[in-house]
Amino acid sequence: MGWVDPLPGGRLLLHRPGSVEVHERESFLNGGSFLARRSQPLSSLTLRPGSGMSAAPTPDGGWAISDVTRMWTVRSDGTTRWELPEDILPGGIDGLRIRGTPSVSPDGSLVTVVVSMLGTEPSEPVSFAYDGRPLGSQPATDVLLLLDAASGEVLGRQEIAVESVDARLEWHPDGHLVAVSCWGLWRSWTTHWLEAHRDGLHRLGGMSMGQAVGFVPGSSRLLTVRRAENFAADDDVNELAVHDTRTSERLALFDPGELLVTPDSADRTDVHLLDAAHVIVAGDRRREDGQRWEGAHWLCDAATLRPLGRLRYSRCPLYGHVQPLGDGTWVTRHGSRVHRWSLP
């Protein structure tokens, strides 16, 4: 059994081993209690094993697809609509590299993708490998591309200036802002937030050592998480933060380790934006007797990050198995059983 991500229009994206499927949300959840095994997908795509393929659905039943070296889109009948050319960026290159999965705007008109171009000019050799090859060329330049979903026309480019291994993209529900978080070698996450329009991209701000969780609906605020990765001596705590993307002001800051019994459990947390008013913090909480861990979820205020209380379930969900559905409800999973929850 895979897992689901919410999509606009009351749909869900189901990730299965070797495939992805789009389902109508209510039919898939079968009233909110269990997985509806008879739910038929609205569209599906087979992913080639070992290819590094990933895909994002388009509203018309097609897909925006990438593997390590290619990015292309297909129609609902599987025919190719367009493919990103290798010479998409000027200058000498040594192969196109795609970082992460392309992301489709909520209305389906735009696609964003992060590409890395490896330079051909010689540089000092280094001891580690990049994409499975020794780094004997110039460091890669990472660029966020904004593309027309129908034609593949490049509408905007923005250098991100990170040698990334992975990239995650988050669209604002209104489709006018996009956040890109890049995981770089020895650099943790770096996040940028930008305006995205058909006339191009405009970078508004960013942060280091932090990953975007999502835009707070109905506002220009962005929720981010900084994880305890011990890159430095003082980097031993998680931090949740809310940023005003228009001014780059940090509006709120919270250490989720305060919710846990022992400090050594601070890195065992995950964060989920539930709706415009609430955030769910999921963590493995060590019992007060110190003998074992138990899953626990807390509800926090989306504006201040102030804890509002611990969520109580008839059966406590496992750590990390939380997925908001975009309508104020969320699901948790126990094996093949999916449970849907809402606030009173």
Short mmCIF file of C-alpha atoms in Angstrom, two decimals:
data_model
loop_
_atom_site.label_atom_id
_atom_site.label_comp_id
_atom_site.label_asym_id
_atom_site.label_seq_id
_atom_site.Cartn_x
_atom_site.Cartn_y
_atom_site.Cartn_z
CA MET A 1 0.00 0.00 0.00
CA GLY A 2 1.30 3.45 -0.92
CA TRP A 3 0.55 6.86 0.47
CA VAL A 4 -1.45 9.86 -0.72
CA ASP A 5 -0.94 13.55 -1.42
CA PRO A 6 -3.84 16.01 -1.82
CA LEU A 7 -4.52 17.58 -5.22
CA PRO A 8 -6.77 20.51 -6.21
CA GLY A 9 -10.33 19.67 -7.15
CA GLY A 10 -11.00 17.05 -4.47
CA ARG A 11 -8.45 14.58 -5.84
CA LEU A 12 -5.66 12.51 -4.29
CA LEU A 13 -2.34 11.30 -5.69
CA LEU A 14 -1.65 7.73 -4.62
CA HIS A 15 1.98 6.59 -4.61
CA ARG A 16 2.39 2.86 -5.18
CA PRO A 17 5.57 0.85 -5.76
CA GLY A 18 6.22 1.35 -9.47
CA SER A 19 3.25 3.63 -10.23
CA VAL A 20 1.27 6.73 -9.33
CA GLU A 21 -2.52 7.12 -9.55
CA VAL A 22 -4.99 9.98 -9.31
CA HIS A 23 -8.20 9.21 -7.42
CA GLU A 24 -11.35 11.09 -6.54
CA ARG A 25 -10.90 11.80 -2.84
CA GLU A 26 -14.26 10.75 -1.41
CA SER A 27 -14.50 7.59 -3.50
CA PHE A 28 -11.00 6.59 -2.50
CA LEU A 29 -11.59 7.13 1.23
CA ASN A 30 -15.01 5.44 1.06
CA GLY A 31 -16.68 7.74 3.56
CA GLY A 32 -13.59 8.46 5.64
CA SER A 33 -12.86 5.24 7.54
CA PHE A 34 -11.09 2.67 5.37
CA LEU A 35 -9.27 2.35 2.09
CA ALA A 36 -11.74 1.78 -0.73
CA ARG A 37 -10.19 -1.10 -2.62
CA ARG A 38 -12.75 -0.74 -5.44
CA SER A 39 -11.83 2.89 -6.15
CA GLN A 40 -10.87 3.23 -9.82
CA PRO A 41 -8.14 5.75 -10.66
CA LEU A 42 -8.96 8.76 -12.80
CA SER A 43 -5.50 8.41 -14.36
CA SER A 44 -2.35 6.40 -13.69
CA LEU A 45 1.27 6.21 -14.76
CA THR A 46 3.76 3.34 -14.59
CA LEU A 47 7.25 4.32 -13.39
CA ARG A 48 10.19 2.43 -14.88
CA PRO A 49 12.04 0.51 -12.13
CA GLY A 50 15.45 1.92 -11.29
CA SER A 51 15.05 4.92 -13.61
CA GLY A 52 14.60 7.57 -10.94
CA MET A 53 11.27 8.51 -12.54
CA SER A 54 8.78 10.67 -10.66
CA ALA A 55 5.69 12.51 -11.86
CA ALA A 56 3.12 15.17 -11.02
CA PRO A 57 -0.40 15.01 -12.52
CA THR A 58 -1.94 17.77 -14.62
CA PRO A 59 -5.65 18.67 -14.34
CA ASP A 60 -6.39 17.36 -17.85
CA GLY A 61 -5.31 13.80 -17.01
CA GLY A 62 -1.74 14.13 -18.24
CA TRP A 63 1.56 14.12 -16.35
CA ALA A 64 4.73 16.16 -15.88
CA ILE A 65 7.48 13.53 -15.61
CA SER A 66 11.18 13.53 -14.82
CA ASP A 67 14.05 11.13 -14.35
CA VAL A 68 17.66 11.95 -13.56
CA THR A 69 18.45 13.46 -16.97
CA ARG A 70 15.08 14.28 -18.62
CA MET A 71 11.89 16.17 -17.99
CA TRP A 72 8.82 15.91 -20.23
CA THR A 73 5.01 16.07 -20.21
CA VAL A 74 2.45 13.67 -21.64
CA ARG A 75 -1.22 13.95 -22.52
CA SER A 76 -3.94 11.77 -21.04
CA ASP A 77 -3.46 9.26 -23.88
CA GLY A 78 0.25 8.89 -23.06
CA THR A 79 1.61 10.79 -26.07
CA THR A 80 4.41 13.27 -25.42
CA ARG A 81 3.34 16.91 -25.34
CA TRP A 82 6.86 18.40 -25.05
CA GLU A 83 10.31 17.60 -23.67
CA LEU A 84 12.77 19.92 -21.96
CA PRO A 85 15.80 20.30 -24.28
CA GLU A 86 19.31 19.70 -22.94
CA ASP A 87 20.40 23.16 -24.09
CA ILE A 88 17.70 24.86 -22.02
CA LEU A 89 20.40 27.02 -20.36
CA PRO A 90 23.09 28.94 -22.26
CA GLY A 91 26.77 28.08 -22.12
CA GLY A 92 28.76 24.88 -22.25
CA ILE A 93 27.28 21.97 -20.35
CA ASP A 94 28.09 18.39 -19.54
CA GLY A 95 24.56 17.04 -19.33
CA LEU A 96 21.23 18.10 -17.92
CA ARG A 97 20.36 17.00 -14.38
CA ILE A 98 16.85 17.18 -12.94
CA ARG A 99 16.49 17.75 -9.20
CA GLY A 100 13.35 16.35 -7.62
CA THR A 101 9.91 16.13 -9.20
CA PRO A 102 8.38 18.82 -11.46
CA SER A 103 5.51 20.68 -9.81
CA VAL A 104 2.30 21.82 -11.53
CA SER A 105 0.56 25.02 -10.45
CA PRO A 106 -2.91 24.64 -8.88
CA ASP A 107 -4.67 25.75 -12.07
CA GLY A 108 -2.49 23.54 -14.27
CA SER A 109 -1.13 26.34 -16.45
CA LEU A 110 2.46 26.45 -15.15
CA VAL A 111 5.18 23.92 -14.34
CA THR A 112 8.27 24.48 -12.21
CA VAL A 113 11.35 22.29 -12.16
CA VAL A 114 14.91 22.60 -10.79
CA VAL A 115 17.70 21.77 -13.24
CA SER A 116 21.45 21.58 -12.67
CA MET A 117 23.92 22.19 -15.43
CA LEU A 118 27.43 20.72 -14.96
CA GLY A 119 30.10 23.01 -16.36
CA THR A 120 32.77 21.81 -18.80
CA GLU A 121 35.56 24.11 -17.63
CA PRO A 122 38.21 22.31 -15.52
CA SER A 123 38.50 22.98 -11.82
CA GLU A 124 40.38 21.60 -8.86
CA PRO A 125 39.52 17.89 -8.40
CA VAL A 126 37.60 16.91 -5.30
CA SER A 127 37.35 13.65 -3.39
CA PHE A 128 33.63 12.99 -3.43
CA ALA A 129 31.27 12.03 -6.24
CA TYR A 130 28.38 13.98 -7.76
CA ASP A 131 25.70 12.01 -9.58
CA GLY A 132 27.93 8.95 -9.35
CA ARG A 133 30.92 10.59 -11.05
CA PRO A 134 33.98 12.32 -9.53
CA LEU A 135 33.63 16.08 -9.47
CA GLY A 136 36.33 17.13 -11.91
CA SER A 137 34.31 19.92 -13.47
CA GLN A 138 32.97 23.21 -12.19
CA PRO A 139 30.26 22.99 -9.54
CA ALA A 140 26.74 22.74 -10.91
CA THR A 141 24.58 25.81 -11.28
CA ASP A 142 21.05 25.11 -10.09
CA VAL A 143 18.26 26.99 -11.81
CA LEU A 144 14.53 27.08 -11.12
CA LEU A 145 12.62 27.10 -14.40
CA LEU A 146 9.05 28.35 -14.84
CA LEU A 147 7.45 26.72 -17.88
CA ASP A 148 4.22 27.01 -19.81
CA ALA A 149 2.44 23.72 -19.14
CA ALA A 150 0.92 23.56 -22.63
CA SER A 151 3.98 24.36 -24.75
CA GLY A 152 7.07 24.01 -22.54
CA GLU A 153 8.03 27.63 -23.25
CA VAL A 154 10.41 29.02 -20.62
CA LEU A 155 8.63 31.90 -18.89
CA GLY A 156 11.19 32.53 -16.18
CA ARG A 157 14.59 31.48 -14.81
CA GLN A 158 16.05 31.98 -11.35
CA GLU A 159 19.48 30.82 -10.24
CA ILE A 160 19.33 29.19 -6.81
CA ALA A 161 23.12 29.01 -6.30
CA VAL A 162 23.11 25.64 -4.53
CA GLU A 163 24.75 22.38 -5.57
CA SER A 164 21.67 20.33 -4.86
CA VAL A 165 20.96 16.63 -4.75
CA ASP A 166 17.20 16.96 -4.34
CA ALA A 167 14.62 19.73 -4.68
CA ARG A 168 11.08 20.08 -3.29
CA LEU A 169 8.55 22.55 -4.67
CA GLU A 170 5.50 23.97 -2.90
CA TRP A 171 2.86 26.13 -4.61
CA HIS A 172 0.66 28.61 -2.81
CA PRO A 173 -3.00 27.46 -3.07
CA ASP A 174 -3.73 30.62 -5.09
CA GLY A 175 -0.92 29.83 -7.52
CA HIS A 176 0.91 33.17 -7.29
CA LEU A 177 3.80 32.07 -5.04
CA VAL A 178 6.16 29.11 -5.16
CA ALA A 179 8.74 27.91 -2.62
CA VAL A 180 11.71 25.77 -3.61
CA SER A 181 13.75 23.84 -1.04
CA CYS A 182 17.04 22.29 -2.17
CA TRP A 183 19.07 19.69 -0.33
CA GLY A 184 22.74 20.38 -0.96
CA LEU A 185 25.85 18.35 -0.28
CA TRP A 186 27.08 19.33 3.21
CA ARG A 187 24.66 22.29 3.28
CA SER A 188 21.35 20.88 4.51
CA TRP A 189 18.23 22.57 3.07
CA THR A 190 18.14 26.01 1.47
CA THR A 191 14.74 27.53 0.72
CA HIS A 192 13.70 30.39 -1.57
CA TRP A 193 10.25 31.87 -2.09
CA LEU A 194 9.29 33.58 -5.33
CA GLU A 195 6.42 35.19 -7.18
CA ALA A 196 5.46 33.14 -10.22
CA HIS A 197 3.53 34.70 -13.08
CA ARG A 198 3.42 34.21 -16.80
CA ASP A 199 5.76 37.19 -17.12
CA GLY A 200 8.45 35.47 -15.06
CA LEU A 201 9.83 34.69 -11.61
CA HIS A 202 10.68 37.24 -8.93
CA ARG A 203 12.61 36.12 -5.87
CA LEU A 204 11.20 37.60 -2.67
CA GLY A 205 13.45 36.03 -0.04
CA GLY A 206 14.89 32.88 1.42
CA MET A 207 16.60 31.11 4.29
CA SER A 208 19.38 28.61 4.89
CA MET A 209 19.13 25.45 6.99
CA GLY A 210 15.36 25.28 6.50
CA GLN A 211 12.79 23.42 4.36
CA ALA A 212 9.40 24.73 3.24
CA VAL A 213 6.39 22.93 4.72
CA GLY A 214 3.71 24.93 2.90
CA PHE A 215 2.01 28.28 2.40
CA VAL A 216 -0.69 29.18 4.90
CA PRO A 217 -3.93 29.44 2.87
CA GLY A 218 -5.40 32.92 2.55
CA SER A 219 -2.14 34.65 3.43
CA SER A 220 1.40 35.30 2.17
CA ARG A 221 2.90 33.37 5.10
CA LEU A 222 5.18 30.35 4.67
CA LEU A 223 5.77 27.64 7.27
CA THR A 224 9.29 26.20 7.37
CA VAL A 225 11.13 23.64 9.47
CA ARG A 226 14.81 23.56 10.39
CA ARG A 227 15.91 20.09 11.39
CA ALA A 228 18.52 19.13 13.97
CA GLU A 229 21.26 17.83 11.69
CA ASN A 230 24.30 18.75 13.80
CA PHE A 231 26.18 20.48 10.99
CA ALA A 232 27.51 22.84 13.64
CA ALA A 233 27.99 22.71 17.40
CA ASP A 234 24.93 24.86 18.05
CA ASP A 235 22.73 23.08 15.48
CA ASP A 236 21.09 20.56 17.78
CA VAL A 237 17.43 21.62 17.85
CA ASN A 238 14.53 21.68 15.43
CA GLU A 239 12.84 24.99 14.72
CA LEU A 240 9.46 25.76 13.20
CA ALA A 241 9.12 29.24 11.75
CA VAL A 242 6.49 31.35 10.00
CA HIS A 243 7.74 33.91 7.48
CA ASP A 244 6.01 36.83 5.78
CA THR A 245 7.09 36.17 2.20
CA ARG A 246 6.42 39.79 1.18
CA THR A 247 8.87 41.26 3.70
CA SER A 248 10.92 38.11 4.62
CA GLU A 249 10.20 38.93 8.26
CA ARG A 250 10.13 35.93 10.59
CA LEU A 251 6.81 36.21 12.37
CA ALA A 252 6.99 33.25 14.77
CA LEU A 253 9.51 30.68 15.99
CA PHE A 254 9.00 27.49 17.99
CA ASP A 255 11.12 24.54 19.09
CA PRO A 256 8.95 21.38 18.86
CA GLY A 257 11.33 19.70 21.29
CA GLU A 258 9.44 21.57 24.01
CA LEU A 259 6.53 19.20 23.42
CA LEU A 260 8.60 16.10 24.10
CA VAL A 261 9.61 14.57 27.41
CA THR A 262 13.34 14.24 26.77
CA PRO A 263 15.62 16.53 24.72
CA ASP A 264 17.13 13.61 22.79
CA SER A 265 13.80 13.07 21.01
CA ALA A 266 13.78 16.55 19.46
CA ASP A 267 14.89 15.28 16.05
CA ARG A 268 12.08 12.73 15.82
CA THR A 269 9.41 15.16 14.66
CA ASP A 270 7.52 15.98 11.47
CA VAL A 271 5.34 18.98 10.63
CA HIS A 272 2.09 19.19 8.63
CA LEU A 273 0.11 22.30 7.69
CA LEU A 274 -3.51 21.35 8.32
CA ASP A 275 -5.40 24.52 7.32
CA ALA A 276 -5.22 28.30 7.59
CA ALA A 277 -5.34 28.14 11.38
CA HIS A 278 -3.66 24.90 12.45
CA VAL A 279 -0.41 22.93 12.22
CA ILE A 280 0.03 19.30 13.29
CA VAL A 281 3.37 18.38 14.86
CA ALA A 282 3.92 14.62 14.83
CA GLY A 283 6.64 13.10 16.95
CA ASP A 284 7.94 10.04 18.70
CA ARG A 285 7.60 10.89 22.37
CA ARG A 286 9.56 8.94 24.97
CA ARG A 287 7.30 7.80 27.78
CA GLU A 288 7.93 9.32 31.17
CA ASP A 289 9.20 5.95 32.42
CA GLY A 290 11.89 6.19 29.73
CA GLN A 291 11.31 2.62 28.58
CA ARG A 292 9.84 3.05 25.11
CA TRP A 293 8.69 5.49 22.46
CA GLU A 294 5.09 6.28 21.57
CA GLY A 295 3.66 8.26 18.67
CA ALA A 296 2.09 11.59 19.58
CA HIS A 297 0.52 14.46 17.65
CA TRP A 298 0.06 18.04 18.80
CA LEU A 299 -2.06 20.84 17.36
CA CYS A 300 -0.39 24.25 17.07
CA ASP A 301 -1.62 27.68 16.02
CA ALA A 302 -0.57 28.37 12.40
CA ALA A 303 0.09 32.07 13.07
CA THR A 304 1.96 31.96 16.39
CA LEU A 305 3.01 28.25 16.44
CA ARG A 306 1.78 28.20 20.04
CA PRO A 307 0.79 24.65 21.09
CA LEU A 308 -2.96 24.24 21.48
CA GLY A 309 -2.90 20.72 22.93
CA ARG A 310 -2.20 17.11 22.20
CA LEU A 311 -4.50 15.31 19.78
CA ARG A 312 -6.20 12.24 21.22
CA TYR A 313 -7.19 9.30 19.03
CA SER A 314 -9.00 6.07 19.71
CA ARG A 315 -5.82 4.45 18.43
CA CYS A 316 -2.65 6.51 18.36
CA PRO A 317 -1.24 6.82 14.82
CA LEU A 318 2.30 5.77 14.09
CA TYR A 319 4.94 8.47 13.83
CA GLY A 320 4.98 10.27 10.50
CA HIS A 321 1.83 8.66 9.11
CA VAL A 322 -0.12 11.92 8.84
CA GLN A 323 -1.45 13.56 5.68
CA PRO A 324 -3.68 16.66 5.60
CA LEU A 325 -6.18 16.53 2.73
CA GLY A 326 -6.47 20.27 2.11
CA ASP A 327 -10.05 20.52 3.38
CA GLY A 328 -9.34 20.73 7.13
CA THR A 329 -9.33 16.95 7.57
CA TRP A 330 -6.39 14.57 7.69
CA VAL A 331 -5.70 10.86 7.39
CA THR A 332 -3.49 8.49 9.33
CA ARG A 333 -2.51 5.00 8.29
CA HIS A 334 -2.15 1.69 10.10
CA GLY A 335 -0.99 -0.95 7.64
CA SER A 336 -3.57 -0.99 4.85
CA ARG A 337 -6.22 0.79 6.94
CA VAL A 338 -6.66 4.53 6.47
CA HIS A 339 -8.47 6.62 9.08
CA ARG A 340 -9.81 10.11 8.43
CA TRP A 341 -10.03 12.73 11.19
CA SER A 342 -11.39 16.24 11.68
CA LEU A 343 -11.37 18.81 14.47
CA PRO A 344 -14.53 19.19 16.60
#
